[in-house]
PDB file of C-alpha atoms in Angstrom:
ATOM      1  CA  ASP L1062     -24.062  44.988 -20.435  1.00 68.00           C
ATOM      2  CA  SER L1063     -23.524  41.311 -21.149  1.00 90.00           C
ATOM      3  CA  GLU L1064     -22.993  39.898 -17.659  1.00 93.00           C
ATOM      4  CA  VAL L1065     -24.534  39.848 -14.216  1.00 94.00           C
ATOM      5  CA  VAL L1066     -22.471  39.995 -11.033  1.00 95.00           C
ATOM      6  CA  PHE L1067     -23.738  38.433  -7.815  1.00 95.00           C
ATOM      7  CA  ARG L1068     -21.715  39.278  -4.713  1.00 97.00           C
ATOM      8  CA  VAL L1069     -22.225  38.124  -1.134  1.00 95.00           C
ATOM      9  CA  THR L1070     -20.046  39.678   1.555  1.00 95.00           C
ATOM     10  CA  ASP L1071     -19.908  38.967   5.251  1.00 94.00           C
ATOM     11  CA  ASN L1072     -17.821  40.143   8.174  1.00 92.00           C
ATOM     12  CA  GLY L1073     -17.614  36.739   9.825  1.00 90.00           C
ATOM     13  CA  CYS L1074     -14.544  34.848  10.953  1.00 90.00           C
ATOM     14  CA  GLY L1075     -13.298  34.098   7.412  1.00 87.00           C
ATOM     15  CA  PHE L1076     -11.010  31.212   6.479  1.00 83.00           C
ATOM     16  CA  ASP L1077      -7.748  30.474   4.682  1.00 80.00           C
ATOM     17  CA  THR L1078      -8.792  29.639   1.107  1.00 75.00           C
ATOM     18  CA  GLY L1079      -5.499  27.839   0.467  1.00 72.00           C
ATOM     19  CA  ALA L1080      -5.512  25.658   3.582  1.00 71.00           C
ATOM     20  CA  GLU L1081      -6.178  21.953   3.547  1.00 69.00           C
ATOM     21  CA  PRO L1082      -9.364  20.989   5.414  1.00 66.00           C
ATOM     22  CA  ALA L1083      -8.553  20.026   9.001  1.00 65.00           C
ATOM     23  CA  ASP L1084     -10.814  16.975   8.793  1.00 62.00           C
ATOM     24  CA  GLY L1085      -9.129  15.681   5.609  1.00 57.00           C
ATOM     25  CA  LEU L1086     -12.355  16.089   3.609  1.00 59.00           C
ATOM     26  CA  GLU L1087     -12.902  18.358   0.648  1.00 59.00           C
ATOM     27  CA  HIS L1088     -14.881  21.557   1.068  1.00 64.00           C
ATOM     28  CA  LEU L1089     -17.972  20.085  -0.578  1.00 71.00           C
ATOM     29  CA  GLY L1090     -19.989  23.306  -0.358  1.00 79.00           C
ATOM     30  CA  LEU L1091     -17.288  25.273  -2.163  1.00 81.00           C
ATOM     31  CA  LEU L1092     -16.794  22.498  -4.694  1.00 82.00           C
ATOM     32  CA  GLY L1093     -20.551  22.395  -5.345  1.00 87.00           C
ATOM     33  CA  MET L1094     -20.650  26.154  -5.937  1.00 89.00           C
ATOM     34  CA  GLN L1095     -17.749  25.870  -8.396  1.00 90.00           C
ATOM     35  CA  GLU L1096     -19.439  23.024 -10.294  1.00 93.00           C
ATOM     36  CA  ARG L1097     -22.732  24.938 -10.543  1.00 93.00           C
ATOM     37  CA  ALA L1098     -20.979  28.076 -11.773  1.00 94.00           C
ATOM     38  CA  GLU L1099     -19.169  26.090 -14.458  1.00 95.00           C
ATOM     39  CA  ARG L1100     -22.448  24.495 -15.623  1.00 94.00           C
ATOM     40  CA  ILE L1101     -23.919  27.900 -16.463  1.00 91.00           C
ATOM     41  CA  GLY L1102     -20.695  29.326 -17.902  1.00 93.00           C
ATOM     42  CA  ALA L1103     -20.089  31.593 -14.908  1.00 95.00           C
ATOM     43  CA  LEU L1104     -16.929  32.478 -13.028  1.00 96.00           C
ATOM     44  CA  LEU L1105     -16.786  31.931  -9.262  1.00 95.00           C
ATOM     45  CA  SER L1106     -14.418  33.879  -7.028  1.00 94.00           C
ATOM     46  CA  ILE L1107     -14.042  33.347  -3.289  1.00 91.00           C
ATOM     47  CA  SER L1108     -11.912  35.731  -1.241  1.00 92.00           C
ATOM     48  CA  SER L1109     -11.459  35.210   2.468  1.00 91.00           C
ATOM     49  CA  THR L1110      -8.912  35.864   5.171  1.00 88.00           C
ATOM     50  CA  PRO L1111      -9.147  34.585   8.732  1.00 89.00           C
ATOM     51  CA  GLY L1112     -10.594  37.297  10.952  1.00 90.00           C
ATOM     52  CA  THR L1113     -11.893  39.509   8.139  1.00 90.00           C
ATOM     53  CA  GLY L1114     -14.865  37.758   6.536  1.00 92.00           C
ATOM     54  CA  THR L1115     -15.553  36.365   3.088  1.00 92.00           C
ATOM     55  CA  VAL L1116     -16.596  37.611  -0.347  1.00 95.00           C
ATOM     56  CA  VAL L1117     -18.216  35.198  -2.798  1.00 94.00           C
ATOM     57  CA  GLU L1118     -18.692  36.540  -6.316  1.00 96.00           C
ATOM     58  CA  VAL L1119     -20.279  34.933  -9.362  1.00 96.00           C
ATOM     59  CA  ILE L1120     -20.067  36.568 -12.786  1.00 96.00           C
ATOM     60  CA  THR L1121     -22.456  35.042 -15.281  1.00 94.00           C
ATOM     61  CA  PRO L1122     -22.935  35.921 -18.941  1.00 89.00           C
ATOM     62  CA  VAL L1123     -26.294  37.146 -20.205  1.00 88.00           C
ATOM     63  CA  ASP L1124     -27.262  36.253 -23.752  1.00 77.00           C
ATOM     64  CA  GLY L1125     -29.688  39.152 -24.232  1.00 61.00           C
ATOM     65  CA  GLU L1126     -32.810  37.056 -24.756  1.00 58.00           C
TER      66      GLU L1126
END
């Protein structure tokens, strides 16, 4: 009643969420999503496993107005 859940799921190649980037650079897209979620008081969850796809979920509060 007081939150909205956005979920995007794919059945792509997936990735190891704990692995260091092969190119030595940060995952700027993932970092940007995390920063944007924090700015609006939301929680970001990313679940992925190589070969099985990815689930990105954002839970954001709703103030009722």
